[in-house]
Tab-separated table of C-alpha atoms in Angstrom:
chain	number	residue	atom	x	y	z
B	7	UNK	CA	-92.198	83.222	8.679
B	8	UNK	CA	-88.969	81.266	7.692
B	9	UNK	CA	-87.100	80.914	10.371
B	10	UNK	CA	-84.490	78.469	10.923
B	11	UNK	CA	-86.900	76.169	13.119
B	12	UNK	CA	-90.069	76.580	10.966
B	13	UNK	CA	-90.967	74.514	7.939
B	14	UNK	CA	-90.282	75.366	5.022
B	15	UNK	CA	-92.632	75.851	2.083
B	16	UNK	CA	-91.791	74.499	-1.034
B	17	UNK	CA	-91.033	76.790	-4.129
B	18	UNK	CA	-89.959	76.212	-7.615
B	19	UNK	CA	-87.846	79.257	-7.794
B	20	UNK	CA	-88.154	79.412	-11.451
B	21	UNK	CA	-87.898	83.510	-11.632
B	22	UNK	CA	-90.038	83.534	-15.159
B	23	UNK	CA	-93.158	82.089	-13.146
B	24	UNK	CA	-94.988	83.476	-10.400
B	25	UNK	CA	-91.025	85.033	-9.470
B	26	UNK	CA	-90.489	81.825	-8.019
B	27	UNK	CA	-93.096	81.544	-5.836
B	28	UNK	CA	-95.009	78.491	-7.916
B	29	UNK	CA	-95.523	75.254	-6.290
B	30	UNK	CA	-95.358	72.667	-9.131
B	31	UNK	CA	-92.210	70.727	-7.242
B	32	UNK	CA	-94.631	70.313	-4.202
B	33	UNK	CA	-97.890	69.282	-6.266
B	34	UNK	CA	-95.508	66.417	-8.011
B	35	UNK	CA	-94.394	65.408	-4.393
B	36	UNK	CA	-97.997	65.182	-3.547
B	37	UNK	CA	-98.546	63.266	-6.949
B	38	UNK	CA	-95.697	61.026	-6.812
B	39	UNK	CA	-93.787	60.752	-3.582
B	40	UNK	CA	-96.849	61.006	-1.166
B	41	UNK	CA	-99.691	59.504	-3.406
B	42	UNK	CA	-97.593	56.624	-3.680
B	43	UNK	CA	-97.453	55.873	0.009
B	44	UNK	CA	-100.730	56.813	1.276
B	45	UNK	CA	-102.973	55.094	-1.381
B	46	UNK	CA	-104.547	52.219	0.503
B	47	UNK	CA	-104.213	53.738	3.984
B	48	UNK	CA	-106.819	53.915	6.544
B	49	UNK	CA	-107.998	57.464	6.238
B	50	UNK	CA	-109.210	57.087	9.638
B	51	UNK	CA	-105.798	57.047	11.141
B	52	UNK	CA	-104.425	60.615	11.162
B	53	UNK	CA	-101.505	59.951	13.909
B	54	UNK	CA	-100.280	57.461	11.205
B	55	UNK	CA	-100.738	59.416	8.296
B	56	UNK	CA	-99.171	62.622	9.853
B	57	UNK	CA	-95.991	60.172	10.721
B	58	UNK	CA	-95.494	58.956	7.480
B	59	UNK	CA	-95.560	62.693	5.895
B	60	UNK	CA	-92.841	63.397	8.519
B	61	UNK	CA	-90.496	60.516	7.711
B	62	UNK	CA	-91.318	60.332	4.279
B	63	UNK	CA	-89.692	63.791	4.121
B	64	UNK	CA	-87.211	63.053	6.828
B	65	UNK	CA	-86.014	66.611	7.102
B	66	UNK	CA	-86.555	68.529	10.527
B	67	UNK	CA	-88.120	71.702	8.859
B	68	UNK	CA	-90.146	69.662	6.033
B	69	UNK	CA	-87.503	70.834	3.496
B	70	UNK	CA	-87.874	67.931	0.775
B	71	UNK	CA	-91.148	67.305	0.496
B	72	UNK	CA	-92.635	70.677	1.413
B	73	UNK	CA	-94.520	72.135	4.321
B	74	UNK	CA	-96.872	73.431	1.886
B	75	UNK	CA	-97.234	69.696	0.733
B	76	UNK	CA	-97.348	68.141	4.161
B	77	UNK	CA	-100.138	69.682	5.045
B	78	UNK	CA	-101.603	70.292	2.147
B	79	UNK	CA	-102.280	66.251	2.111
B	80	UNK	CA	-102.877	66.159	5.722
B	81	UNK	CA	-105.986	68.482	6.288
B	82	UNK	CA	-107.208	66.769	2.713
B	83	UNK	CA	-107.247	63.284	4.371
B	84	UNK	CA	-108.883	64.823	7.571
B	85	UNK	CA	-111.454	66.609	5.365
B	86	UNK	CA	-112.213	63.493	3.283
B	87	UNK	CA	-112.354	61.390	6.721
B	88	UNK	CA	-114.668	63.613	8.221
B	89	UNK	CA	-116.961	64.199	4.861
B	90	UNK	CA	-117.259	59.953	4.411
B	91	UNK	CA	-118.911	60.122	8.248
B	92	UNK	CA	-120.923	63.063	6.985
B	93	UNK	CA	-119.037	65.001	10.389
B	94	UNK	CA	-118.030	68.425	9.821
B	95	UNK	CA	-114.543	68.703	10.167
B	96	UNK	CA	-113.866	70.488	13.525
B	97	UNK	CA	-116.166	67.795	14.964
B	98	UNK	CA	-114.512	65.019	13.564
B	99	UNK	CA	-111.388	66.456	14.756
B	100	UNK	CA	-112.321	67.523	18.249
B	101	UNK	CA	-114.683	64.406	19.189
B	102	UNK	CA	-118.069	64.257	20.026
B	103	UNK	CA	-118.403	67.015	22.028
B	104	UNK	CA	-116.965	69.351	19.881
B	105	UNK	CA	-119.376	72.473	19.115
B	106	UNK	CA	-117.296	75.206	17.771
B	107	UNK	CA	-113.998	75.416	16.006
B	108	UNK	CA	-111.621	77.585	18.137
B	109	UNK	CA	-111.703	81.442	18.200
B	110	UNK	CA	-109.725	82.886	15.028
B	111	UNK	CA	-106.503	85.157	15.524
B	112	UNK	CA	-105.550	87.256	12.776
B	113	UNK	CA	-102.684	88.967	11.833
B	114	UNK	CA	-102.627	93.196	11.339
B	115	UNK	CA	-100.004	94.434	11.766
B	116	UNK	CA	-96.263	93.345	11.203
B	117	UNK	CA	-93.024	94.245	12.420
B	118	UNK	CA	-89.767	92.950	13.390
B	119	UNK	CA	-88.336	91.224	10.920
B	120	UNK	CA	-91.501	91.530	8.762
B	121	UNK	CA	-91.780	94.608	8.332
B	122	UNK	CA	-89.279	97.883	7.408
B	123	UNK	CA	-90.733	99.835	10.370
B	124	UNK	CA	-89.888	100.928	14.047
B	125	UNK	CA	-91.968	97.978	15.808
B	126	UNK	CA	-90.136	95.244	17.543
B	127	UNK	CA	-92.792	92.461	17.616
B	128	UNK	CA	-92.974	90.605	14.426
B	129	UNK	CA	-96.778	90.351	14.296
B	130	UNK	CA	-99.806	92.255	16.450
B	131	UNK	CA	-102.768	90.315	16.360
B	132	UNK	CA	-107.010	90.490	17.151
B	133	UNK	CA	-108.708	87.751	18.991
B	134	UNK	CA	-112.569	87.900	18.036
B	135	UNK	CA	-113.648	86.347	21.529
B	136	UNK	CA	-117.123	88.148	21.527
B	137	UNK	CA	-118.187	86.277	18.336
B	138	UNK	CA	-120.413	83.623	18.654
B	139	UNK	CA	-119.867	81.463	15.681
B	140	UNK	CA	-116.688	81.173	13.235
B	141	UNK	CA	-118.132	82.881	10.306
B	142	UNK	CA	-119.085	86.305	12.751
B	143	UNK	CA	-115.656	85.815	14.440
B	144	UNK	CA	-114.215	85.816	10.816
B	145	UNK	CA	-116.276	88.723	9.954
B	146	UNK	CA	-115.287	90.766	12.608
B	147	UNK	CA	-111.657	89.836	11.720
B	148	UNK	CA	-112.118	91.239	8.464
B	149	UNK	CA	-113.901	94.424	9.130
B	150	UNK	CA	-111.158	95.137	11.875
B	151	UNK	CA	-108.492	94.845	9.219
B	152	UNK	CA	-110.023	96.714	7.084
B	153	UNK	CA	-111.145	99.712	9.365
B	154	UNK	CA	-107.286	99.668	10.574
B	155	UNK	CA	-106.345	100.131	6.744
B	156	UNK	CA	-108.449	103.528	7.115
B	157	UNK	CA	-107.251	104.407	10.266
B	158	UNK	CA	-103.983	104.174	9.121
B	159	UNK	CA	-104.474	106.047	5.968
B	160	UNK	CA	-106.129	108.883	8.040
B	161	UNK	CA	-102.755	109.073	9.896
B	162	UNK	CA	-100.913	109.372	7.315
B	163	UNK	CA	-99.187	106.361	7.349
B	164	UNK	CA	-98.276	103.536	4.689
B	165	UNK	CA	-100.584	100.738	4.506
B	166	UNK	CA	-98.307	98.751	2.845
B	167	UNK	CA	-98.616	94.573	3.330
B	168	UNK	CA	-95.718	92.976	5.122
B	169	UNK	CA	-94.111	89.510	4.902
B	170	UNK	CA	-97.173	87.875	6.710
B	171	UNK	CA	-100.066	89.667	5.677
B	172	UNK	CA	-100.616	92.575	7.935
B	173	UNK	CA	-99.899	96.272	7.123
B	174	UNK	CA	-96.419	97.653	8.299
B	175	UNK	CA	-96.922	100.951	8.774
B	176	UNK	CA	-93.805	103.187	10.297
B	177	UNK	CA	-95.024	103.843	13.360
B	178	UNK	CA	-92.843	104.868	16.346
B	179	UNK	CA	-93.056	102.135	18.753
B	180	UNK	CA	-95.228	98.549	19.770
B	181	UNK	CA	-97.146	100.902	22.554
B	182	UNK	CA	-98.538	102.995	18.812
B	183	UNK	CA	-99.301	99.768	17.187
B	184	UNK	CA	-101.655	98.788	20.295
B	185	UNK	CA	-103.190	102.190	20.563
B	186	UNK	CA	-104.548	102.340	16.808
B	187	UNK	CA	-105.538	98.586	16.680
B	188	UNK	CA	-107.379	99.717	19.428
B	189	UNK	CA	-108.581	102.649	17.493
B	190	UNK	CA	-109.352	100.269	14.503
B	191	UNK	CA	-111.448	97.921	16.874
B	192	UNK	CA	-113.529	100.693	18.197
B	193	UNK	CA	-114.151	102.175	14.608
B	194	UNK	CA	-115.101	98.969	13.710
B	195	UNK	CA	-118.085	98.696	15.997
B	196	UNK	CA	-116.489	96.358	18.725
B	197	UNK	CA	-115.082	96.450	22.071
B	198	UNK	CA	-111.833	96.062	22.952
B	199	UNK	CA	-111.114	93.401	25.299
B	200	UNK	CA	-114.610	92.684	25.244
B	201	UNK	CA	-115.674	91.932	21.907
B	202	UNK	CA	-111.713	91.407	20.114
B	203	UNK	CA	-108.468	91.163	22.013
């Protein structure tokens, strides 16, 4: 999403690579800018290290130094915190009680302004709350995606990729775009709102 209150990824917009898309102006701000200011800090201290990112940039939507670069830098330092304590890094994160990283949501289909299509909500989303680790929850995530490619295929409709990752598919209404996720879940083995929301 860009809109006005979200932060903003940073891209070269050099139209002869990648067609803009390349992030070489946010890797030098993580070379230069950020490397510069973090080397020596305690990696321990993530409240600290997450405030410096945000004034270092000193934009309200991350627009100098990158949201891409932000935190890009800031799940690195929480990754290399965790890994020197030999924690994984949802424990380290959550505390010593942590067990589980939270249940997954994943994107499927788009509309709104995502998508050219007929659906008001920008994005329709699964919930894998049946799984019982991250890797099945991810799994089921994944085969629900790609079972709703099929359904949608069988349907006749486009399954085109919208703006955030999910297939925009004209369909008539948001009330459609529940009833064949639904579909999808049920072809995919699972139970709706049982297994996936």
């Amino acid at each position: 999403s860009t809109g006005m209150y979200e932060a903003v990824e940073l891209r070269d917009g050099d139209k002869s690579k990648y067609l803009g898309k390349g992030v070489l102006k946010a890797v030098q701000n993580v070379n230069d800018t950020i490397a510069e200011e973090l080397i020596g800090c305690n990696v321990y201290d993530q409240p600290y290290i997450d405030k410096l990112l945000i004034e270092l940039d000193g934009t309200p939507n991350k627009a100098k130094l990158g949201a891409n670069a932000i935190l890009g830098v800031s799940l690195a330092v929480a990754n290399a915190a965790a890994k020197s304590l030999e924690l994984p890094l949802y424990q380290y994160v959550g505390g010593v009680n942590a067990k589980v990283l939270p249940v997954p949501m994943m994107n499927i289909i788009n509309g709104g302004s995502h998508a050219d299509n007929s659906v008001d909500l920008q994005e329709f989303m699964v919930m894998p709350v049946g799984a019982k680790t991250f890797s099945d929850a991810l799994q089921m995530c994944a085969e629900v995606y790609h079972t709703l490619k099929k359904t949608l295929h069988d349907k006749g409709y486009s399954t085109a990729i919208g703006d955030e990752g999910g297939f925009a598919p004209n369909l008539k209404s948001n009330e459609e775009a529940i009833e064949v996720i639904i579909e999808a879940i049920t072809n995919a083995g699972y139970k709706a709102g049982e297994d996936m929301f």
